[in-house]
Amino acid sequence: MVEMELAGAAERLLASQKPVLTVHVSPDGDAIGAMLGLYWLLLEKGCRPVMVVDDSVPAVFQNLLGAELIKPVSEEQLDADLLVVLDASDDGRIGRVRQMVAPGLPVLNIDHHVSNTGFSEMRWLDVRAAATAEMIAQLADYWQYDYAKTGVAEALYTGIATDCGFFRYANTTPRTMRLAARLLEAGVQPNVVSDRIETQPVQTVSKLANVLSGLEMHSDGRVALISIPLDQYDPETDSDSFIRYPRYIEGVEVAVLLKSVAPDVTRVSMRSKELDVSAVALQYGGGGHKRAAGCTIPRPLDEAKAVILKTLSEAIDNGL
Ligand code: 5GP
Ligand code: MN
């Protein structure tokens, strides 16, 4: 695998005429924001990029500039000369997009996950970047991109802000803030971005009340867990933010959100203060960052819960 920095990745991108851009399934603000930002940068450079995601674009990101151009997965074979995989740390994370391009197509992975598996021929990995969108904002600076379209800056700002908890998490650096400041100078209104993301339908808040009423404390109060059983799981309700509540309970080291997405499939999200939860997620085929990680366990909710609580309690006892 060829490891690249900003300049090498920039050069490789420009050598491509028809890149396909893609991101991980269940795309978040960073995945969508980074992909849209790169799309507009490359278009301005004379490339003809195409965006594909094996999932729907969450409603809160649908009004970002160009979101309607993101293609869903289909039988179509795309005529491409490069596959750019953004914000995804392993091969499986892009779902069926691989099947839409030629098997031997070169892959450039642009990512910031510490759990990155090195699955691509070329990789620009920056684990110090708070977001993949922060890397794309650096690329914009490198190319002296003029943010004439505020929408491009807004997509990148959305990616950066969502992945660093609006500049509160440990991954926020001076560089994160400097790049975000450039985006504000380009016309982004931070309150508009955050209101759009934080505003929820009343049903979601009712669901949250319900989920929080099932809060469980484990490992002497160091693990707080909430879960959404199968009969309450609704893919249309955005429950990703629910984990912030157990996370901020006094004494809690790790917060866990379990979602029963099918009878034998449980999605696990973890947030920690110090414990390396990406190492825990990796044990179950997932990944992520030191303090925010996830995995999918092919077991019913109760079994997945027992397994993850045991692993976490051991990890806490071992001081990992
Ligand atoms: P979340 O809990 O919000 O789903 O994910 C937290 C972080 O872990 C994100 O950076 C996300 O990309 C990563 N992550 C979550 N689930 C998985 C997974 O199944 N595989 C990998 N490789 N990363 C994951
Ligand atoms: Mn990210």
mmCIF file of C-alpha atoms and ligand atoms in Angstrom:
data_model
loop_
_atom_site.group_PDB
_atom_site.id
_atom_site.type_symbol
_atom_site.label_atom_id
_atom_site.label_comp_id
_atom_site.label_asym_id
_atom_site.label_seq_id
_atom_site.Cartn_x
_atom_site.Cartn_y
_atom_site.Cartn_z
ATOM 1 C CA MET A 1 0.000 0.000 0.000
ATOM 2 C CA VAL A 2 1.195 3.501 -0.839
ATOM 3 C CA GLU A 3 0.904 5.929 2.085
ATOM 4 C CA MET A 4 0.199 9.481 0.997
ATOM 5 C CA GLU A 5 0.137 12.921 2.510
ATOM 6 C CA LEU A 6 -1.930 15.861 1.379
ATOM 7 C CA ALA A 7 0.249 16.738 -1.655
ATOM 8 C CA GLY A 8 0.466 13.154 -2.931
ATOM 9 C CA ALA A 9 -3.251 12.608 -2.576
ATOM 10 C CA ALA A 10 -3.948 15.939 -4.303
ATOM 11 C CA GLU A 11 -1.771 14.933 -7.230
ATOM 12 C CA ARG A 12 -3.345 11.484 -7.504
ATOM 13 C CA LEU A 13 -6.833 12.956 -7.436
ATOM 14 C CA LEU A 14 -5.991 15.367 -10.243
ATOM 15 C CA ALA A 15 -4.618 12.512 -12.357
ATOM 16 C CA SER A 16 -8.127 11.073 -12.393
ATOM 17 C CA GLN A 17 -10.761 12.149 -14.924
ATOM 18 C CA LYS A 18 -13.700 10.141 -13.665
ATOM 19 C CA PRO A 19 -13.379 9.340 -9.963
ATOM 20 C CA VAL A 20 -16.187 7.635 -8.080
ATOM 21 C CA LEU A 21 -16.530 9.005 -4.553
ATOM 22 C CA THR A 22 -18.082 6.947 -1.802
ATOM 23 C CA VAL A 23 -18.393 6.766 1.998
ATOM 24 C CA HIS A 24 -19.466 4.332 4.703
ATOM 25 C CA VAL A 25 -22.956 2.891 5.139
ATOM 26 C CA SER A 26 -25.140 4.754 7.670
ATOM 27 C CA PRO A 27 -23.414 7.931 6.513
ATOM 28 C CA ASP A 28 -22.987 10.658 9.119
ATOM 29 C CA GLY A 29 -22.345 14.368 8.720
ATOM 30 C CA ASP A 30 -18.641 13.863 8.156
ATOM 31 C CA ALA A 31 -19.111 11.214 5.477
ATOM 32 C CA ILE A 32 -21.642 13.305 3.540
ATOM 33 C CA GLY A 33 -19.900 16.645 4.146
ATOM 34 C CA ALA A 34 -16.445 15.383 3.136
ATOM 35 C CA MET A 35 -17.782 13.692 0.010
ATOM 36 C CA LEU A 36 -19.769 16.744 -1.126
ATOM 37 C CA GLY A 37 -16.821 19.031 -0.425
ATOM 38 C CA LEU A 38 -14.446 16.851 -2.451
ATOM 39 C CA TYR A 39 -17.035 16.580 -5.223
ATOM 40 C CA TRP A 40 -17.171 20.373 -5.684
ATOM 41 C CA LEU A 41 -13.390 20.786 -5.433
ATOM 42 C CA LEU A 42 -12.789 18.146 -8.107
ATOM 43 C CA LEU A 43 -15.491 19.527 -10.371
ATOM 44 C CA GLU A 44 -13.785 22.909 -10.245
ATOM 45 C CA LYS A 45 -10.504 21.197 -11.148
ATOM 46 C CA GLY A 46 -12.083 19.824 -14.335
ATOM 47 C CA CYS A 47 -12.701 16.233 -13.144
ATOM 48 C CA ARG A 48 -16.066 14.567 -13.589
ATOM 49 C CA PRO A 49 -16.697 12.932 -10.203
ATOM 50 C CA VAL A 50 -19.684 10.749 -9.373
ATOM 51 C CA MET A 51 -20.953 10.120 -5.819
ATOM 52 C CA VAL A 52 -22.503 6.808 -4.737
ATOM 53 C CA VAL A 53 -23.566 5.594 -1.283
ATOM 54 C CA ASP A 54 -25.043 2.242 -0.312
ATOM 55 C CA ASP A 55 -27.627 3.887 1.930
ATOM 56 C CA SER A 56 -30.002 6.813 2.027
ATOM 57 C CA VAL A 57 -28.754 10.291 2.883
ATOM 58 C CA PRO A 58 -30.149 11.278 6.316
ATOM 59 C CA ALA A 59 -32.823 13.983 6.018
ATOM 60 C CA VAL A 60 -30.780 16.525 8.007
ATOM 61 C CA PHE A 61 -28.045 16.463 5.358
ATOM 62 C CA GLN A 62 -30.299 16.450 2.305
ATOM 63 C CA ASN A 63 -30.202 20.189 1.813
ATOM 64 C CA LEU A 64 -26.407 20.394 1.663
ATOM 65 C CA LEU A 65 -25.271 21.621 -1.747
ATOM 66 C CA GLY A 66 -25.252 18.704 -4.193
ATOM 67 C CA ALA A 67 -26.809 16.119 -1.860
ATOM 68 C CA GLU A 68 -29.435 15.336 -4.521
ATOM 69 C CA LEU A 69 -26.609 14.256 -6.862
ATOM 70 C CA ILE A 70 -25.599 11.363 -4.573
ATOM 71 C CA LYS A 71 -26.608 8.143 -6.304
ATOM 72 C CA PRO A 72 -27.997 5.125 -4.478
ATOM 73 C CA VAL A 73 -26.517 1.721 -5.191
ATOM 74 C CA SER A 74 -27.883 0.075 -8.338
ATOM 75 C CA GLU A 75 -27.064 -2.486 -11.019
ATOM 76 C CA GLU A 76 -25.402 0.252 -13.086
ATOM 77 C CA GLN A 77 -21.707 -0.254 -13.916
ATOM 78 C CA LEU A 78 -19.904 3.048 -13.512
ATOM 79 C CA ASP A 79 -17.242 4.074 -15.995
ATOM 80 C CA ALA A 80 -14.531 5.215 -13.573
ATOM 81 C CA ASP A 81 -10.744 5.463 -13.340
ATOM 82 C CA LEU A 82 -10.432 5.773 -9.525
ATOM 83 C CA LEU A 83 -12.493 4.828 -6.469
ATOM 84 C CA VAL A 84 -12.135 7.328 -3.627
ATOM 85 C CA VAL A 85 -13.312 5.907 -0.290
ATOM 86 C CA LEU A 86 -13.862 8.637 2.291
ATOM 87 C CA ASP A 87 -14.299 8.331 6.069
ATOM 88 C CA ALA A 88 -14.373 4.512 5.933
ATOM 89 C CA SER A 89 -11.789 2.412 7.726
ATOM 90 C CA ASP A 90 -12.381 -0.973 6.154
ATOM 91 C CA ASP A 91 -13.509 -2.534 2.928
ATOM 92 C CA GLY A 92 -16.852 -3.812 4.168
ATOM 93 C CA ARG A 93 -17.949 -0.327 5.261
ATOM 94 C CA ILE A 94 -18.829 0.800 1.727
ATOM 95 C CA GLY A 95 -21.328 -2.000 1.206
ATOM 96 C CA ARG A 96 -22.204 -2.835 -2.408
ATOM 97 C CA VAL A 97 -20.492 0.156 -4.057
ATOM 98 C CA ARG A 98 -17.537 -2.069 -5.013
ATOM 99 C CA GLN A 99 -19.860 -4.042 -7.276
ATOM 100 C CA MET A 100 -20.653 -0.928 -9.322
ATOM 101 C CA VAL A 101 -17.056 -0.434 -10.482
ATOM 102 C CA ALA A 102 -14.519 -2.670 -12.243
ATOM 103 C CA PRO A 103 -12.910 -5.173 -9.807
ATOM 104 C CA GLY A 104 -9.351 -3.955 -10.470
ATOM 105 C CA LEU A 105 -10.090 -0.231 -10.132
ATOM 106 C CA PRO A 106 -7.438 1.565 -8.018
ATOM 107 C CA VAL A 107 -8.695 2.682 -4.610
ATOM 108 C CA LEU A 108 -7.622 5.806 -2.736
ATOM 109 C CA ASN A 109 -8.800 5.838 0.880
ATOM 110 C CA ILE A 110 -9.016 9.233 2.607
ATOM 111 C CA ASP A 111 -9.712 8.662 6.288
ATOM 112 C CA HIS A 112 -9.015 9.623 9.890
ATOM 113 C CA HIS A 113 -9.958 6.454 11.825
ATOM 114 C CA VAL A 114 -7.326 4.948 14.114
ATOM 115 C CA SER A 115 -8.829 1.520 13.330
ATOM 116 C CA ASN A 116 -8.084 1.881 9.580
ATOM 117 C CA THR A 117 -7.197 -1.550 8.194
ATOM 118 C CA GLY A 118 -5.128 -0.413 5.199
ATOM 119 C CA PHE A 119 -7.420 -2.102 2.674
ATOM 120 C CA SER A 120 -6.669 0.188 -0.296
ATOM 121 C CA GLU A 121 -3.776 0.501 -2.755
ATOM 122 C CA MET A 122 -3.347 4.133 -1.727
ATOM 123 C CA ARG A 123 -4.142 5.746 1.565
ATOM 124 C CA TRP A 124 -4.120 9.262 2.953
ATOM 125 C CA LEU A 125 -4.760 8.618 6.647
ATOM 126 C CA ASP A 126 -4.555 11.396 9.207
ATOM 127 C CA VAL A 127 -5.628 10.167 12.628
ATOM 128 C CA ARG A 128 -5.039 13.647 14.064
ATOM 129 C CA ALA A 129 -7.750 15.117 11.859
ATOM 130 C CA ALA A 130 -10.993 15.604 13.783
ATOM 131 C CA ALA A 131 -12.928 14.713 10.650
ATOM 132 C CA THR A 132 -12.381 13.568 7.093
ATOM 133 C CA ALA A 133 -13.983 16.898 6.162
ATOM 134 C CA GLU A 134 -11.075 18.598 7.959
ATOM 135 C CA MET A 135 -8.731 16.826 5.526
ATOM 136 C CA ILE A 136 -10.829 17.998 2.569
ATOM 137 C CA ALA A 137 -10.805 21.549 3.964
ATOM 138 C CA GLN A 138 -6.992 21.305 4.022
ATOM 139 C CA LEU A 139 -7.084 20.177 0.409
ATOM 140 C CA ALA A 140 -9.254 23.192 -0.430
ATOM 141 C CA ASP A 141 -6.647 25.462 1.183
ATOM 142 C CA TYR A 142 -3.854 23.663 -0.649
ATOM 143 C CA TRP A 143 -5.620 24.251 -3.973
ATOM 144 C CA GLN A 144 -6.479 27.807 -2.866
ATOM 145 C CA TYR A 145 -10.097 27.054 -3.525
ATOM 146 C CA ASP A 146 -12.203 30.157 -3.405
ATOM 147 C CA TYR A 147 -15.393 29.349 -1.544
ATOM 148 C CA ALA A 148 -17.532 31.371 -3.933
ATOM 149 C CA LYS A 149 -20.280 28.867 -3.228
ATOM 150 C CA THR A 150 -21.031 29.099 0.501
ATOM 151 C CA GLY A 151 -22.690 25.695 0.144
ATOM 152 C CA VAL A 152 -19.326 23.994 -0.321
ATOM 153 C CA ALA A 153 -18.030 25.577 2.887
ATOM 154 C CA GLU A 154 -21.263 24.595 4.623
ATOM 155 C CA ALA A 155 -20.856 20.930 3.655
ATOM 156 C CA LEU A 156 -17.290 20.887 5.026
ATOM 157 C CA TYR A 157 -18.276 22.768 8.171
ATOM 158 C CA THR A 158 -21.089 20.260 8.769
ATOM 159 C CA GLY A 159 -18.603 17.394 8.477
ATOM 160 C CA ILE A 160 -16.063 18.950 10.814
ATOM 161 C CA ALA A 161 -18.547 20.178 13.411
ATOM 162 C CA THR A 162 -20.513 16.927 13.653
ATOM 163 C CA ASP A 163 -17.421 14.733 14.092
ATOM 164 C CA CYS A 164 -15.942 16.854 16.892
ATOM 165 C CA GLY A 165 -19.231 17.428 18.746
ATOM 166 C CA PHE A 166 -19.279 21.069 17.678
ATOM 167 C CA PHE A 167 -15.696 21.617 18.895
ATOM 168 C CA ARG A 168 -16.121 19.956 22.295
ATOM 169 C CA TYR A 169 -14.422 16.566 21.850
ATOM 170 C CA ALA A 170 -10.768 15.719 22.445
ATOM 171 C CA ASN A 171 -10.141 15.506 18.683
ATOM 172 C CA THR A 172 -10.681 19.277 18.335
ATOM 173 C CA THR A 173 -7.307 20.931 17.613
ATOM 174 C CA PRO A 174 -6.166 24.434 16.751
ATOM 175 C CA ARG A 175 -6.085 23.305 13.125
ATOM 176 C CA THR A 176 -9.701 22.137 13.351
ATOM 177 C CA MET A 177 -10.712 25.563 14.572
ATOM 178 C CA ARG A 178 -8.567 27.442 12.049
ATOM 179 C CA LEU A 179 -10.065 25.524 9.156
ATOM 180 C CA ALA A 180 -13.564 25.963 10.581
ATOM 181 C CA ALA A 181 -12.877 29.684 10.932
ATOM 182 C CA ARG A 182 -12.040 29.827 7.203
ATOM 183 C CA LEU A 183 -15.402 28.227 6.488
ATOM 184 C CA LEU A 184 -17.187 30.834 8.605
ATOM 185 C CA GLU A 185 -15.338 33.511 6.637
ATOM 186 C CA ALA A 186 -16.765 31.888 3.520
ATOM 187 C CA GLY A 187 -20.245 32.639 4.823
ATOM 188 C CA VAL A 188 -21.254 29.609 6.890
ATOM 189 C CA GLN A 189 -23.686 30.479 9.683
ATOM 190 C CA PRO A 190 -22.900 28.112 12.590
ATOM 191 C CA ASN A 191 -26.317 28.509 14.210
ATOM 192 C CA VAL A 192 -28.074 27.565 10.958
ATOM 193 C CA VAL A 193 -25.971 24.404 10.634
ATOM 194 C CA SER A 194 -26.397 23.363 14.265
ATOM 195 C CA ASP A 195 -30.143 24.164 14.399
ATOM 196 C CA ARG A 196 -30.722 22.080 11.304
ATOM 197 C CA ILE A 197 -28.906 19.118 12.811
ATOM 198 C CA GLU A 198 -30.204 19.395 16.381
ATOM 199 C CA THR A 199 -33.864 20.037 15.556
ATOM 200 C CA GLN A 200 -35.829 16.809 15.778
ATOM 201 C CA PRO A 201 -39.386 15.683 15.153
ATOM 202 C CA VAL A 202 -41.430 15.422 18.363
ATOM 203 C CA GLN A 203 -41.668 11.634 17.840
ATOM 204 C CA THR A 204 -37.899 11.369 18.199
ATOM 205 C CA VAL A 205 -37.942 13.158 21.545
ATOM 206 C CA SER A 206 -40.773 10.870 22.749
ATOM 207 C CA LYS A 207 -38.746 7.865 21.645
ATOM 208 C CA LEU A 208 -35.743 9.256 23.543
ATOM 209 C CA ALA A 209 -37.827 9.535 26.724
ATOM 210 C CA ASN A 210 -38.829 5.922 26.299
ATOM 211 C CA VAL A 211 -35.288 4.698 25.644
ATOM 212 C CA LEU A 212 -33.853 6.669 28.587
ATOM 213 C CA SER A 213 -36.409 5.120 30.921
ATOM 214 C CA GLY A 214 -34.625 1.806 30.289
ATOM 215 C CA LEU A 215 -31.213 3.148 31.329
ATOM 216 C CA GLU A 216 -28.981 0.504 32.931
ATOM 217 C CA MET A 217 -25.836 1.079 34.993
ATOM 218 C CA HIS A 218 -23.109 -1.589 35.053
ATOM 219 C CA SER A 219 -19.509 -2.106 36.246
ATOM 220 C CA ASP A 220 -20.035 -0.102 39.449
ATOM 221 C CA GLY A 221 -21.478 2.843 37.588
ATOM 222 C CA ARG A 222 -18.705 3.074 35.026
ATOM 223 C CA VAL A 223 -20.806 1.731 32.149
ATOM 224 C CA ALA A 224 -24.181 3.261 31.246
ATOM 225 C CA LEU A 225 -26.270 1.414 28.694
ATOM 226 C CA ILE A 226 -29.443 2.156 26.779
ATOM 227 C CA SER A 227 -31.083 -0.050 24.195
ATOM 228 C CA ILE A 228 -33.726 -0.019 21.501
ATOM 229 C CA PRO A 229 -35.444 -3.400 21.261
ATOM 230 C CA LEU A 230 -36.596 -4.722 17.899
ATOM 231 C CA ASP A 231 -40.243 -3.813 18.427
ATOM 232 C CA GLN A 232 -39.247 -0.202 19.080
ATOM 233 C CA TYR A 233 -36.628 0.060 16.355
ATOM 234 C CA ASP A 234 -37.628 2.316 13.489
ATOM 235 C CA PRO A 235 -34.961 3.111 10.883
ATOM 236 C CA GLU A 236 -36.744 6.391 10.094
ATOM 237 C CA THR A 237 -36.125 7.745 13.607
ATOM 238 C CA ASP A 238 -32.648 9.158 14.036
ATOM 239 C CA SER A 239 -31.493 7.711 17.349
ATOM 240 C CA ASP A 240 -27.744 8.242 16.870
ATOM 241 C CA SER A 241 -27.691 11.229 19.229
ATOM 242 C CA PHE A 242 -29.334 9.309 22.109
ATOM 243 C CA ILE A 243 -25.943 8.127 23.349
ATOM 244 C CA ARG A 244 -24.997 11.618 24.476
ATOM 245 C CA TYR A 245 -27.254 11.274 27.562
ATOM 246 C CA PRO A 246 -25.655 8.216 29.189
ATOM 247 C CA ARG A 247 -22.277 9.651 28.188
ATOM 248 C CA TYR A 248 -22.684 12.634 30.487
ATOM 249 C CA ILE A 249 -23.703 10.764 33.644
ATOM 250 C CA GLU A 250 -21.375 11.361 36.588
ATOM 251 C CA GLY A 251 -18.820 8.580 37.041
ATOM 252 C CA VAL A 252 -19.517 6.981 33.663
ATOM 253 C CA GLU A 253 -16.453 5.904 31.686
ATOM 254 C CA VAL A 254 -18.247 4.253 28.765
ATOM 255 C CA ALA A 255 -21.727 4.819 27.327
ATOM 256 C CA VAL A 256 -23.292 2.137 25.168
ATOM 257 C CA LEU A 257 -26.275 2.277 22.813
ATOM 258 C CA LEU A 258 -27.604 -1.050 21.536
ATOM 259 C CA LYS A 259 -30.055 -1.190 18.651
ATOM 260 C CA SER A 260 -31.803 -4.373 17.670
ATOM 261 C CA VAL A 261 -31.989 -3.792 13.916
ATOM 262 C CA ALA A 262 -33.076 -7.371 13.065
ATOM 263 C CA PRO A 263 -33.880 -10.460 15.206
ATOM 264 C CA ASP A 264 -30.257 -11.621 15.148
ATOM 265 C CA VAL A 265 -28.446 -8.364 14.483
ATOM 266 C CA THR A 266 -27.482 -5.783 17.104
ATOM 267 C CA ARG A 267 -25.769 -2.487 16.303
ATOM 268 C CA VAL A 268 -23.461 -1.267 19.049
ATOM 269 C CA SER A 269 -22.321 2.335 19.579
ATOM 270 C CA MET A 270 -19.807 3.226 22.287
ATOM 271 C CA ARG A 271 -18.502 6.537 23.649
ATOM 272 C CA SER A 272 -15.807 6.771 26.305
ATOM 273 C CA LYS A 273 -13.903 9.310 28.352
ATOM 274 C CA GLU A 274 -10.496 7.561 28.128
ATOM 275 C CA LEU A 275 -10.940 3.855 27.414
ATOM 276 C CA ASP A 276 -9.996 2.831 23.854
ATOM 277 C CA VAL A 277 -13.397 1.653 22.599
ATOM 278 C CA SER A 278 -12.126 1.272 19.014
ATOM 279 C CA ALA A 279 -10.079 -1.699 20.292
ATOM 280 C CA VAL A 280 -13.256 -3.185 21.781
ATOM 281 C CA ALA A 281 -15.185 -2.595 18.529
ATOM 282 C CA LEU A 282 -12.369 -4.130 16.466
ATOM 283 C CA GLN A 283 -12.743 -7.381 18.430
ATOM 284 C CA TYR A 284 -16.235 -7.640 16.915
ATOM 285 C CA GLY A 285 -15.307 -6.641 13.380
ATOM 286 C CA GLY A 286 -16.128 -2.956 13.854
ATOM 287 C CA GLY A 287 -13.923 0.045 14.431
ATOM 288 C CA GLY A 288 -13.850 3.778 14.960
ATOM 289 C CA HIS A 289 -11.921 6.189 17.131
ATOM 290 C CA LYS A 290 -10.438 5.844 20.618
ATOM 291 C CA ARG A 291 -13.428 7.552 22.236
ATOM 292 C CA ALA A 292 -16.188 6.777 19.688
ATOM 293 C CA ALA A 293 -16.573 3.424 18.035
ATOM 294 C CA GLY A 294 -19.123 0.908 16.871
ATOM 295 C CA CYS A 295 -19.703 -2.605 15.618
ATOM 296 C CA THR A 296 -22.444 -4.966 14.555
ATOM 297 C CA ILE A 297 -22.873 -8.194 16.527
ATOM 298 C CA PRO A 298 -24.776 -10.989 14.749
ATOM 299 C CA ARG A 299 -26.759 -11.952 17.849
ATOM 300 C CA PRO A 300 -30.075 -10.970 19.464
ATOM 301 C CA LEU A 301 -29.987 -7.906 21.678
ATOM 302 C CA ASP A 302 -29.775 -9.681 25.047
ATOM 303 C CA GLU A 303 -26.870 -11.868 23.944
ATOM 304 C CA ALA A 304 -25.032 -8.944 22.353
ATOM 305 C CA LYS A 305 -25.555 -6.981 25.572
ATOM 306 C CA ALA A 306 -24.022 -9.724 27.718
ATOM 307 C CA VAL A 307 -21.042 -10.060 25.381
ATOM 308 C CA ILE A 308 -20.297 -6.346 25.155
ATOM 309 C CA LEU A 309 -20.740 -5.722 28.893
ATOM 310 C CA LYS A 310 -18.317 -8.529 29.681
ATOM 311 C CA THR A 311 -15.720 -7.220 27.225
ATOM 312 C CA LEU A 312 -16.075 -3.684 28.548
ATOM 313 C CA SER A 313 -15.841 -4.721 32.161
ATOM 314 C CA GLU A 314 -12.619 -6.640 31.403
ATOM 315 C CA ALA A 315 -11.217 -3.711 29.439
ATOM 316 C CA ILE A 316 -11.998 -1.333 32.312
ATOM 317 C CA ASP A 317 -10.455 -3.698 34.874
ATOM 318 C CA ASN A 318 -7.325 -4.019 32.744
ATOM 319 C CA GLY A 319 -7.163 -0.251 32.423
ATOM 320 C CA LEU A 320 -7.020 -0.432 28.626
HETATM 321 P P1 5GP B 1 -21.343 5.364 15.723
HETATM 322 O O1 5GP B 1 -21.383 4.864 17.120
HETATM 323 O O2 5GP B 1 -21.712 6.818 15.648
HETATM 324 O O3 5GP B 1 -22.088 4.499 14.757
HETATM 325 O O4 5GP B 1 -19.834 5.286 15.249
HETATM 326 C C1 5GP B 1 -18.780 5.871 15.979
HETATM 327 C C2 5GP B 1 -17.512 5.769 15.145
HETATM 328 O O5 5GP B 1 -17.160 4.417 14.929
HETATM 329 C C3 5GP B 1 -17.632 6.381 13.757
HETATM 330 O O6 5GP B 1 -16.413 7.013 13.456
HETATM 331 C C4 5GP B 1 -17.864 5.216 12.855
HETATM 332 O O7 5GP B 1 -17.352 5.437 11.579
HETATM 333 C C5 5GP B 1 -17.136 4.084 13.558
HETATM 334 N N1 5GP B 1 -17.875 2.834 13.373
HETATM 335 C C6 5GP B 1 -19.123 2.581 13.814
HETATM 336 N N2 5GP B 1 -19.516 1.342 13.466
HETATM 337 C C7 5GP B 1 -18.490 0.799 12.781
HETATM 338 C C8 5GP B 1 -18.298 -0.465 12.139
HETATM 339 O O8 5GP B 1 -19.162 -1.352 12.132
HETATM 340 N N3 5GP B 1 -17.103 -0.652 11.504
HETATM 341 C C9 5GP B 1 -16.128 0.307 11.488
HETATM 342 N N4 5GP B 1 -14.991 0.031 10.849
HETATM 343 N N5 5GP B 1 -16.283 1.494 12.081
HETATM 344 C C10 5GP B 1 -17.440 1.756 12.728
HETATM 345 MN MN MN B 2 -15.442 10.845 10.358
#
